[in-house]
Amino acid sequence: MSVDESNNVHTRLQVHNCVVQPLLTDLYQITMAYAYWKSEKTSDTAVFDLFFRQNPFQGEFTIFGGLEECLRFLENFSYSDSDIEYLKTTLPPTIEQSFFGYLKELTAKDVKLYAIDEGSVVFPRVPLIRVEGPLIVVQLLETTLLTLVNFSSLMATNAARYRMAAGDNVSLLEFGLRRAQGPDGGLSASKYAYIGGFDGTSNLLAGKMFNIPVKGTHAHAYITSFSNPSELKNKTLVNLNNGKEQDLIDLTLSWRTTLSNLLHISESQASDGELAALVSFAIAFPEGFVALIDTYDVNKSGILNFCAVALALNDLGYKAIGVRIDSGDLAYLSNKSRETFVKVANEYNIPWFANLTIIASNDINEETIWSLNDQKHSIDCFGIGTHLVTCQRQPALGCVYKLVEVNGTPRIKLSQDGSKITMPGKKDAFRLYGADGFALIDLLKKSVEDPPVAKTKLLCRHPFDQKKRAFVVPSTIKPLYKIYWENGRIMQRLPDLSEVREHVKESLRSLRPDIKRNLNPTPYKVSVSDDLYEFMHELWMRNTPIGELS
């Protein structure tokens, strides 16, 4: 790593969330640490795998998020004096005082962390992170690493699914802070929505911290706070064509009368309070005028008032941006609005008016977007809040952190539920690609095995079903793990959010369309080598108790 890269890493890590610290964990991690220490296991080493068992949202892919935050946590891992004093008051009085001295000296300098690149498409049972190091230390990392990866990956995956539903030509804005699971949940949601493919956020703090584009207009409260144009104290705007102040209200009222005939909308039904609010907002933001038009009635009031203000702005040399619709039949209202914009553009020879932006909000979820697509809507941008940031369709990913090796000896966790049996030992993961460039299958091998070779026949086996196996001849092979943390420092250059965002797009492009489709996607296969399969099942049998009949 170059000096410049090291400085870049150091600078970026100053954004470290102060809540993410060793005490952001479960009590049982500390009690286990004491029991390990009491058992004189301070020299033991261990390997843990962090993985999930099932893709979220009834889909067949997941986006890996949270790696950089895990690395920040490792870099800042140490118990403060106040942490130690708190633990002394929380743990039983029988705890030996020298244990607290041991905790005070702990750092992550002897830990190694291997991981898949953040923003990669990942699949069940393939470890996202492999952690190696002193048993007590790597055990203490468990809860914090899980909380950093679980929501981040779930949120990035949810956002990526919204992006696929919306398509590449529609903008997506995250509007979820007020509905998020607390302030930190709101920040994380904004960050990982952007990574997953959203174009901006309403969250100012997220914009400041993560350099995410910030977007926003006004609320219904702004519209309803006005009653009549006569109450406006500031009524003028500089005409960009001649530099003179001009009365925007008079110009807007004149246009409203003219447009009511063209659009066959009764001027008497249009809200004067709404008109006053839109004029006021246009005076405040003449070069960024986006108006909420559903406070009263889109077709009878909002669209007429907006077009009147927009044409008045046009007379003064400004171009309105568009409208937001927050209720009602979004497909119908967006199409009617677009028809109106096209009609006005043609009538007054203003070509850009036909392409005004139409933003839709109103508790939108992924299914809503698919339905709107079927209805042939005219929406250019979706503002999405609750369903996105709370992941209402599935509120948790379910990552787990499992011990797979102690002092070089593989460990296996058995269960009557086959899905909960772990794959023992230190493993490496590889992605095998076909000649068409699409990913074929992920392959796990024991780390002591030779890596797979492209263009050779490889036997890939289902981890637990001996009947499911296939020969694969991959065109190319990509090792999935890199060493990200060793000797107390970050070993790879950390990409910024925009780079991670691009990697998400690139990684998704490597999947066949049938794996990414919304309904009944094709499962992506995760396999193990023949050696790992035989080893795993031998260990399974060796550790399974033999029943006795009497």
Coordinates of C-alpha atoms in Angstrom, one line a residue:
M1 CA 0.0 0.0 0.0
S2 CA 1.4 3.4 -1.0
V3 CA 1.8 6.3 1.4
D4 CA -1.0 8.2 -0.4
E5 CA -3.3 5.2 -0.1
S6 CA -2.5 4.8 3.6
N7 CA -3.3 8.5 4.1
N8 CA -6.5 8.0 2.2
V9 CA -7.5 5.1 4.3
H10 CA -6.7 7.0 7.5
T11 CA -8.7 10.0 6.5
R12 CA -11.7 8.0 5.5
L13 CA -11.7 6.0 8.7
Q14 CA -12.2 9.2 10.7
V15 CA -15.9 8.8 9.8
H16 CA -15.9 5.8 12.2
N17 CA -19.2 5.6 14.1
C18 CA -18.4 6.0 17.8
V19 CA -21.3 3.7 18.7
V20 CA -19.4 0.8 17.0
Q21 CA -17.1 -0.3 19.8
P22 CA -16.3 -3.5 21.7
L23 CA -19.2 -3.0 24.1
L24 CA -21.6 -3.0 21.2
T25 CA -22.0 -6.7 21.8
D26 CA -23.9 -9.3 23.8
L27 CA -23.1 -10.1 27.4
Y28 CA -22.5 -13.7 26.6
Q29 CA -19.4 -12.8 24.5
I30 CA -17.8 -11.3 27.6
T31 CA -18.8 -14.3 29.8
M32 CA -17.4 -16.7 27.2
A33 CA -14.2 -14.7 27.0
Y34 CA -13.8 -15.0 30.8
A35 CA -14.5 -18.7 30.7
Y36 CA -11.9 -19.1 27.9
W37 CA -9.4 -17.0 30.0
K38 CA -10.2 -19.0 33.1
S39 CA -9.6 -22.2 31.2
E40 CA -6.2 -20.9 30.1
K41 CA -7.1 -20.8 26.4
T42 CA -5.4 -17.4 25.8
S43 CA -3.0 -19.0 23.4
D44 CA -5.6 -20.9 21.4
T45 CA -6.3 -19.8 17.8
A46 CA -9.5 -20.1 15.9
V47 CA -11.2 -19.6 12.6
F48 CA -14.8 -18.3 12.3
D49 CA -16.9 -18.0 9.1
L50 CA -19.5 -15.2 8.7
F51 CA -22.3 -16.3 6.3
F52 CA -26.0 -16.4 5.7
R53 CA -28.2 -19.4 5.0
Q54 CA -30.9 -18.0 2.7
N55 CA -31.2 -15.1 0.2
P56 CA -33.7 -12.4 1.3
F57 CA -36.9 -11.1 -0.4
Q58 CA -37.6 -14.5 -2.0
G59 CA -34.8 -13.8 -4.4
E60 CA -31.7 -15.7 -5.4
F61 CA -28.9 -13.2 -4.8
T62 CA -27.6 -10.9 -2.0
I63 CA -25.3 -7.9 -2.1
F64 CA -22.5 -7.9 0.5
G65 CA -22.3 -4.7 2.5
G66 CA -20.7 -3.5 5.6
L67 CA -17.1 -4.6 5.1
E68 CA -15.5 -1.2 5.5
E69 CA -17.4 -0.6 8.7
C70 CA -16.0 -4.0 10.0
L71 CA -12.5 -2.8 9.2
R72 CA -13.1 0.4 11.0
F73 CA -14.2 -1.6 14.0
L74 CA -11.0 -3.7 14.0
E75 CA -8.9 -0.6 13.7
N76 CA -10.6 0.9 16.7
F77 CA -11.0 -2.3 18.8
S78 CA -9.9 -1.7 22.3
Y79 CA -11.6 -1.4 25.7
S80 CA -11.5 2.0 27.3
D81 CA -11.0 2.7 31.0
S82 CA -14.7 3.5 31.3
D83 CA -15.6 0.2 29.5
I84 CA -13.5 -1.7 32.0
E85 CA -15.1 0.1 35.0
Y86 CA -18.6 -0.6 33.6
L87 CA -17.8 -4.3 33.1
K88 CA -16.6 -4.6 36.7
T89 CA -20.0 -3.4 37.9
T90 CA -21.9 -5.6 35.5
L91 CA -20.1 -9.0 35.7
P92 CA -20.4 -11.1 38.9
P93 CA -18.1 -10.1 41.8
T94 CA -16.3 -13.5 41.5
I95 CA -14.6 -12.4 38.3
E96 CA -10.8 -12.3 38.9
Q97 CA -9.6 -8.7 38.6
S98 CA -6.6 -9.7 36.4
F99 CA -9.1 -10.6 33.7
F100 CA -10.0 -7.0 33.3
G101 CA -6.3 -6.2 32.9
Y102 CA -6.2 -8.8 30.2
L103 CA -9.2 -7.2 28.4
K104 CA -7.6 -3.7 28.7
E105 CA -4.6 -4.9 26.6
L106 CA -6.6 -6.6 23.8
T107 CA -6.4 -5.3 20.3
A108 CA -7.1 -6.8 16.9
K109 CA -3.4 -6.7 15.8
D110 CA -3.2 -10.5 15.7
V111 CA -6.4 -11.0 13.8
K112 CA -6.5 -11.8 10.1
L113 CA -9.7 -11.0 8.1
Y114 CA -10.3 -12.4 4.6
A115 CA -13.4 -11.2 2.8
I116 CA -15.2 -10.9 -0.5
D117 CA -15.1 -7.4 -2.0
E118 CA -17.9 -5.2 -0.7
G119 CA -20.6 -4.7 -3.2
S120 CA -20.2 -8.2 -4.6
V121 CA -23.1 -10.5 -5.4
V122 CA -23.0 -13.3 -2.8
F123 CA -24.9 -16.5 -2.0
P124 CA -25.9 -18.7 0.9
R125 CA -23.3 -20.7 2.8
V126 CA -20.4 -19.0 1.1
P127 CA -18.5 -17.2 3.9
L128 CA -18.5 -13.4 3.3
I129 CA -15.8 -13.0 5.9
R130 CA -13.3 -15.4 7.4
V131 CA -11.7 -14.3 10.7
E132 CA -8.6 -16.0 12.0
G133 CA -6.7 -15.2 15.2
P134 CA -6.6 -15.7 19.0
L135 CA -9.8 -17.5 20.1
I136 CA -10.9 -15.0 22.7
V137 CA -10.4 -12.0 20.5
V138 CA -12.2 -13.4 17.4
Q139 CA -15.0 -14.6 19.7
L140 CA -15.4 -11.1 21.0
L141 CA -15.8 -9.8 17.5
E142 CA -18.9 -11.9 16.7
T143 CA -21.9 -9.7 17.6
T144 CA -20.4 -6.5 16.3
L145 CA -19.4 -7.9 12.9
L146 CA -22.8 -9.5 12.5
T147 CA -24.7 -6.3 13.3
L148 CA -22.4 -4.4 10.8
V149 CA -23.0 -6.9 8.0
N150 CA -26.6 -8.0 8.5
F151 CA -28.5 -4.8 7.9
S152 CA -25.9 -3.3 5.4
S153 CA -26.2 -6.4 3.2
L154 CA -30.0 -6.6 3.5
M155 CA -30.4 -2.9 2.7
A156 CA -28.0 -2.9 -0.3
T157 CA -29.9 -6.0 -1.6
N158 CA -33.3 -4.3 -1.1
A159 CA -32.0 -1.2 -3.0
A160 CA -30.6 -3.3 -5.8
R161 CA -33.9 -5.0 -6.2
Y162 CA -35.7 -1.6 -6.5
R163 CA -33.2 -0.6 -9.0
M164 CA -33.8 -3.7 -11.2
A165 CA -37.6 -3.1 -10.9
A166 CA -37.3 0.6 -11.9
G167 CA -34.8 0.0 -14.7
D168 CA -31.8 2.1 -15.7
N169 CA -33.7 5.1 -17.0
V170 CA -35.7 6.0 -13.9
S171 CA -34.1 7.8 -10.9
L172 CA -34.5 6.5 -7.4
L173 CA -34.4 8.7 -4.3
E174 CA -34.3 7.5 -0.7
F175 CA -36.8 9.4 1.5
G176 CA -36.9 7.1 4.5
L177 CA -35.1 8.9 7.4
R178 CA -38.4 9.7 9.2
R179 CA -39.5 6.1 9.0
A180 CA -36.2 4.4 9.7
Q181 CA -35.3 2.3 12.7
G182 CA -33.7 5.1 14.7
P183 CA -31.1 7.7 13.6
D184 CA -28.3 5.1 13.0
G185 CA -30.7 2.9 11.1
G186 CA -31.6 6.0 9.0
L187 CA -27.9 6.8 8.2
S188 CA -27.1 3.2 7.3
A189 CA -30.2 3.0 5.1
S190 CA -29.2 6.1 3.2
K191 CA -25.6 4.8 2.7
Y192 CA -26.5 1.3 1.6
A193 CA -29.4 2.4 -0.6
Y194 CA -26.9 4.5 -2.5
I195 CA -24.5 1.5 -2.8
G196 CA -27.4 -0.6 -4.0
G197 CA -28.3 1.7 -6.8
F198 CA -30.3 4.7 -5.5
D199 CA -29.3 8.1 -7.0
G200 CA -29.8 10.3 -3.9
T201 CA -31.2 10.8 -0.4
S202 CA -33.2 13.3 1.5
N203 CA -30.9 12.7 4.5
L204 CA -28.6 15.7 4.9
L205 CA -26.3 14.1 7.4
A206 CA -25.8 11.1 5.2
G207 CA -25.0 13.5 2.3
K208 CA -22.4 15.2 4.5
M209 CA -20.9 12.0 5.9
F210 CA -20.9 9.9 2.7
N211 CA -21.0 12.4 -0.1
I212 CA -24.3 11.1 -1.4
P213 CA -26.3 13.5 -3.6
V214 CA -29.1 15.2 -1.5
K215 CA -32.5 15.8 -3.0
G216 CA -35.8 17.3 -1.7
T217 CA -38.7 19.6 -2.4
H218 CA -41.4 20.6 0.0
A219 CA -44.2 18.9 2.0
H220 CA -48.0 19.3 2.0
A221 CA -47.7 21.5 5.0
Y222 CA -46.0 24.1 2.9
I223 CA -49.0 24.1 0.5
T224 CA -51.6 24.2 3.2
S225 CA -49.9 27.0 5.0
F226 CA -51.0 29.5 2.3
S227 CA -54.5 30.7 1.7
N228 CA -54.4 33.3 -1.0
P229 CA -51.9 35.1 -3.3
S230 CA -52.7 38.4 -1.7
E231 CA -50.9 37.3 1.5
L232 CA -47.6 37.0 -0.2
K233 CA -45.2 39.8 0.9
N234 CA -42.5 38.9 -1.7
K235 CA -44.2 38.8 -5.1
T236 CA -41.4 39.6 -7.6
L237 CA -38.6 37.8 -9.3
V238 CA -35.7 39.1 -11.5
N239 CA -36.3 38.6 -15.2
L240 CA -33.2 36.9 -16.5
N241 CA -33.8 38.4 -19.9
N242 CA -33.6 42.0 -18.9
G243 CA -32.6 42.1 -15.3
K244 CA -35.8 43.8 -14.1
E245 CA -38.0 42.8 -11.1
Q246 CA -41.3 41.5 -12.3
D247 CA -44.5 40.5 -10.5
L248 CA -44.6 36.7 -10.6
I249 CA -48.2 36.5 -9.2
D250 CA -49.7 38.6 -11.9
L251 CA -47.9 36.7 -14.6
T252 CA -49.0 33.4 -13.0
L253 CA -52.6 34.4 -12.7
S254 CA -52.7 35.5 -16.3
W255 CA -51.2 32.1 -17.4
R256 CA -53.7 30.2 -15.2
T257 CA -56.6 31.9 -17.0
T258 CA -55.2 31.1 -20.4
L259 CA -54.3 27.5 -19.5
S260 CA -57.7 26.8 -18.0
N261 CA -59.2 27.1 -21.5
L262 CA -56.5 25.1 -23.2
L263 CA -56.6 22.3 -20.6
H264 CA -60.4 22.4 -20.0
I265 CA -59.9 22.8 -16.3
S266 CA -62.2 25.2 -14.5
E267 CA -60.1 28.0 -12.9
S268 CA -62.6 28.3 -10.1
Q269 CA -61.8 24.8 -8.9
A270 CA -58.1 25.4 -8.6
S271 CA -56.9 26.3 -5.1
D272 CA -55.7 29.8 -4.7
G273 CA -53.8 28.8 -1.6
E274 CA -51.9 26.2 -3.6
L275 CA -51.1 28.7 -6.3
A276 CA -49.8 31.1 -3.7
A277 CA -47.6 28.4 -2.2
L278 CA -46.2 27.4 -5.6
V279 CA -45.4 31.0 -6.5
S280 CA -43.7 31.5 -3.1
F281 CA -41.6 28.4 -3.6
A282 CA -40.8 29.4 -7.2
I283 CA -39.5 32.8 -6.0
A284 CA -37.4 31.0 -3.4
F285 CA -36.1 28.4 -5.9
P286 CA -36.6 29.7 -9.4
E287 CA -33.9 27.5 -10.9
G288 CA -34.9 24.3 -9.0
F289 CA -38.7 24.5 -9.0
V290 CA -40.2 21.1 -8.2
A291 CA -43.8 21.3 -6.9
L292 CA -46.0 18.9 -5.0
I293 CA -49.3 18.9 -6.8
D294 CA -51.6 16.4 -5.1
T295 CA -52.4 18.4 -1.9
Y296 CA -56.0 19.1 -3.2
D297 CA -56.5 17.5 -6.6
V298 CA -53.9 16.8 -9.3
N299 CA -56.3 17.1 -12.3
K300 CA -58.5 19.9 -11.1
S301 CA -56.0 22.1 -9.3
G302 CA -52.4 20.9 -8.9
I303 CA -51.5 20.5 -12.6
L304 CA -53.1 23.8 -13.6
N305 CA -51.4 25.8 -10.9
F306 CA -48.0 24.2 -11.6
C307 CA -48.1 24.8 -15.3
A308 CA -49.2 28.4 -14.7
V309 CA -46.2 29.0 -12.4
A310 CA -43.8 27.1 -14.7
L311 CA -44.9 29.2 -17.8
A312 CA -44.5 32.4 -15.8
L313 CA -41.0 31.3 -14.8
N314 CA -40.3 30.5 -18.4
D315 CA -41.3 34.0 -19.4
L316 CA -38.6 35.3 -17.0
G317 CA -35.9 33.0 -18.3
Y318 CA -36.2 30.1 -15.9
K319 CA -36.9 26.4 -16.5
A320 CA -39.0 24.5 -14.0
I321 CA -37.8 21.0 -13.0
G322 CA -41.0 19.0 -12.5
V323 CA -43.7 17.8 -10.2
R324 CA -44.1 15.3 -7.3
I325 CA -47.3 13.2 -6.9
D326 CA -47.7 11.7 -3.4
S327 CA -51.1 10.0 -3.6
G328 CA -53.7 8.6 -5.8
D329 CA -53.5 6.4 -8.9
L330 CA -49.8 7.0 -9.8
A331 CA -49.9 5.5 -13.3
Y332 CA -53.0 7.4 -14.3
L333 CA -52.0 10.7 -12.8
S334 CA -48.4 10.5 -14.2
N335 CA -49.8 9.8 -17.7
K336 CA -52.3 12.7 -17.4
S337 CA -49.6 15.0 -16.2
R338 CA -47.3 14.0 -19.1
E339 CA -50.1 14.5 -21.6
T340 CA -50.6 18.0 -20.1
F341 CA -46.9 18.8 -20.4
V342 CA -46.8 17.7 -24.0
K343 CA -49.9 19.6 -24.9
V344 CA -48.5 22.8 -23.3
A345 CA -45.1 22.3 -25.0
N346 CA -46.7 21.9 -28.4
E347 CA -49.2 24.8 -28.0
Y348 CA -46.5 27.3 -27.0
N349 CA -43.5 25.8 -28.8
I350 CA -41.5 25.0 -25.6
P351 CA -40.0 21.6 -26.3
W352 CA -38.4 21.1 -22.9
F353 CA -41.7 21.4 -21.2
A354 CA -42.8 18.0 -22.5
N355 CA -40.0 16.4 -20.6
L356 CA -40.6 17.9 -17.2
T357 CA -39.7 15.4 -14.5
I358 CA -42.5 13.5 -12.8
I359 CA -41.6 12.2 -9.3
A360 CA -43.9 9.7 -7.6
S361 CA -43.8 8.8 -3.9
N362 CA -46.7 7.4 -1.7
D363 CA -45.5 4.4 0.2
I364 CA -44.0 2.7 -2.8
N365 CA -42.6 -0.9 -2.6
E366 CA -41.0 -3.2 -5.1
E367 CA -44.3 -4.7 -6.2
T368 CA -45.8 -1.3 -6.8
I369 CA -43.0 -0.5 -9.3
W370 CA -43.5 -3.8 -11.1
S371 CA -47.3 -3.1 -11.3
L372 CA -46.7 0.5 -12.5
N373 CA -44.4 -0.9 -15.2
D374 CA -47.2 -3.1 -16.4
Q375 CA -49.6 -0.1 -16.5
K376 CA -47.2 2.0 -18.7
H377 CA -46.6 4.9 -16.4
S378 CA -44.9 8.2 -17.2
I379 CA -42.8 8.4 -13.9
D380 CA -39.2 9.6 -14.2
C381 CA -38.3 9.2 -10.5
F382 CA -39.5 7.3 -7.5
G383 CA -39.1 8.7 -4.0
I384 CA -39.1 5.6 -1.7
G385 CA -39.1 5.6 2.1
T386 CA -40.8 3.1 4.5
H387 CA -40.6 -0.1 2.5
L388 CA -37.0 0.5 1.5
V389 CA -35.4 1.6 4.7
T390 CA -37.2 -0.8 7.0
C391 CA -37.0 -3.7 4.6
Q392 CA -40.6 -4.5 5.4
R393 CA -40.7 -7.5 3.1
Q394 CA -38.0 -9.2 5.2
P395 CA -36.6 -7.4 8.2
A396 CA -33.5 -9.5 8.8
L397 CA -30.9 -11.3 6.7
G398 CA -29.9 -13.8 9.3
C399 CA -26.1 -13.8 9.0
V400 CA -24.3 -16.2 11.4
Y401 CA -20.8 -16.4 12.8
K402 CA -19.7 -20.0 13.3
L403 CA -16.5 -21.6 14.6
V404 CA -15.0 -23.9 12.0
E405 CA -11.5 -24.5 13.4
V406 CA -9.6 -24.4 16.7
N407 CA -5.8 -24.7 16.9
G408 CA -5.7 -26.1 13.3
T409 CA -8.3 -28.7 14.0
P410 CA -11.6 -28.4 12.1
R411 CA -14.9 -28.1 14.0
I412 CA -18.4 -28.9 12.9
K413 CA -21.8 -27.9 14.4
L414 CA -24.4 -30.5 13.9
S415 CA -28.2 -30.1 14.0
Q416 CA -31.3 -32.1 13.3
D417 CA -32.0 -29.2 10.9
G418 CA -29.7 -29.9 8.0
S419 CA -29.6 -26.3 7.0
K420 CA -27.9 -25.4 10.2
I421 CA -25.0 -27.9 9.9
T422 CA -21.7 -26.0 9.4
M423 CA -19.0 -26.7 6.8
P424 CA -15.8 -27.3 8.9
G425 CA -12.3 -26.1 8.4
K426 CA -10.6 -23.2 6.7
K427 CA -12.0 -22.8 3.1
D428 CA -11.4 -20.8 0.1
A429 CA -14.2 -19.7 -2.4
F430 CA -14.1 -19.4 -6.1
R431 CA -16.6 -18.2 -8.7
L432 CA -16.7 -20.2 -11.9
Y433 CA -17.7 -18.5 -15.1
G434 CA -19.0 -19.9 -18.4
A435 CA -17.9 -18.8 -21.9
D436 CA -20.8 -16.4 -22.1
G437 CA -19.3 -14.4 -19.2
F438 CA -22.1 -15.3 -16.7
A439 CA -21.3 -16.9 -13.3
L440 CA -22.0 -20.6 -13.3
I441 CA -21.5 -21.7 -9.8
D442 CA -19.5 -20.9 -6.6
L443 CA -17.1 -23.6 -5.4
L444 CA -15.7 -24.0 -1.9
K445 CA -12.5 -25.9 -1.3
K446 CA -10.4 -26.7 1.7
S447 CA -7.6 -24.0 1.9
V448 CA -5.0 -26.7 1.7
E449 CA -6.3 -27.9 -1.7
D450 CA -4.9 -26.6 -5.0
P451 CA -7.1 -23.9 -6.5
P452 CA -9.3 -24.9 -9.4
V453 CA -7.9 -24.4 -12.9
A454 CA -9.9 -22.8 -15.7
K455 CA -10.9 -24.9 -18.8
T456 CA -10.5 -28.2 -16.9
K457 CA -13.2 -30.5 -15.8
L458 CA -14.1 -29.9 -12.1
L459 CA -16.4 -32.0 -10.0
C460 CA -18.8 -29.8 -8.1
R461 CA -20.9 -31.4 -5.3
H462 CA -23.9 -30.2 -3.3
P463 CA -22.6 -29.8 0.3
F464 CA -25.2 -32.2 1.8
D465 CA -27.0 -34.1 -1.0
Q466 CA -24.8 -36.8 -2.4
K467 CA -27.0 -37.2 -5.5
K468 CA -26.5 -33.6 -6.6
R469 CA -23.2 -33.3 -8.4
A470 CA -22.0 -32.0 -11.8
F471 CA -18.9 -31.6 -13.8
V472 CA -18.2 -28.0 -14.7
V473 CA -15.6 -26.8 -17.3
P474 CA -15.3 -23.1 -16.4
S475 CA -14.0 -20.6 -19.0
T476 CA -12.6 -18.4 -16.2
I477 CA -12.3 -18.6 -12.4
K478 CA -12.2 -15.8 -9.9
P479 CA -10.9 -16.3 -6.3
L480 CA -13.4 -14.6 -4.0
Y481 CA -11.3 -13.8 -0.9
K482 CA -8.7 -11.1 -0.3
I483 CA -6.8 -10.5 2.9
Y484 CA -8.3 -7.2 4.2
W485 CA -6.8 -7.1 7.7
E486 CA -3.5 -8.3 9.0
N487 CA -0.8 -7.1 11.5
G488 CA -3.2 -4.5 12.8
R489 CA -3.8 -2.6 9.5
I490 CA -5.9 -2.6 6.4
M491 CA -4.3 -4.5 3.6
Q492 CA -6.4 -3.3 0.6
R493 CA -7.3 0.0 -0.8
L494 CA -10.8 0.8 0.3
P495 CA -13.0 2.0 -2.6
D496 CA -15.3 5.0 -2.0
L497 CA -19.1 4.6 -2.1
S498 CA -19.4 5.4 -5.8
E499 CA -16.9 2.7 -6.6
V500 CA -18.7 0.2 -4.5
R501 CA -21.9 1.2 -6.2
E502 CA -20.4 0.6 -9.6
H503 CA -19.1 -2.8 -8.4
V504 CA -22.7 -3.7 -7.5
K505 CA -23.8 -3.0 -11.0
E506 CA -20.8 -5.0 -12.5
S507 CA -21.4 -7.9 -10.2
L508 CA -25.1 -8.1 -11.0
R509 CA -24.4 -8.0 -14.7
S510 CA -22.4 -11.3 -14.2
L511 CA -25.6 -13.1 -13.2
R512 CA -28.0 -14.6 -15.8
P513 CA -31.3 -12.8 -16.1
D514 CA -33.3 -15.8 -14.9
I515 CA -31.4 -15.7 -11.6
K516 CA -32.3 -12.0 -11.1
R517 CA -35.9 -12.1 -12.2
N518 CA -38.7 -11.1 -9.8
L519 CA -40.9 -14.2 -10.0
N520 CA -39.6 -17.7 -9.5
P521 CA -35.9 -16.9 -10.1
T522 CA -33.6 -19.8 -10.9
P523 CA -31.5 -20.8 -7.8
Y524 CA -27.8 -20.1 -8.1
K525 CA -25.7 -23.1 -7.1
V526 CA -23.1 -23.2 -4.4
S527 CA -20.9 -26.3 -4.3
V528 CA -18.0 -27.9 -2.6
S529 CA -15.0 -29.9 -4.0
D530 CA -15.0 -33.6 -3.7
D531 CA -12.3 -33.5 -1.1
L532 CA -14.2 -31.0 1.1
Y533 CA -17.4 -33.1 0.7
E534 CA -15.7 -36.3 1.8
F535 CA -13.9 -34.6 4.7
M536 CA -17.1 -32.8 5.9
H537 CA -19.2 -36.0 5.8
E538 CA -16.5 -38.0 7.5
L539 CA -16.4 -35.4 10.3
W540 CA -20.2 -35.3 10.4
M541 CA -20.4 -39.1 11.0
R542 CA -17.5 -39.1 13.5
N543 CA -19.3 -36.5 15.6
T544 CA -22.9 -37.9 15.4
P545 CA -23.8 -39.9 18.4
I546 CA -24.8 -43.5 17.8
G547 CA -28.2 -44.3 19.1
E548 CA -29.0 -47.4 21.2
L549 CA -32.2 -49.4 21.1
S550 CA -33.4 -51.3 24.1

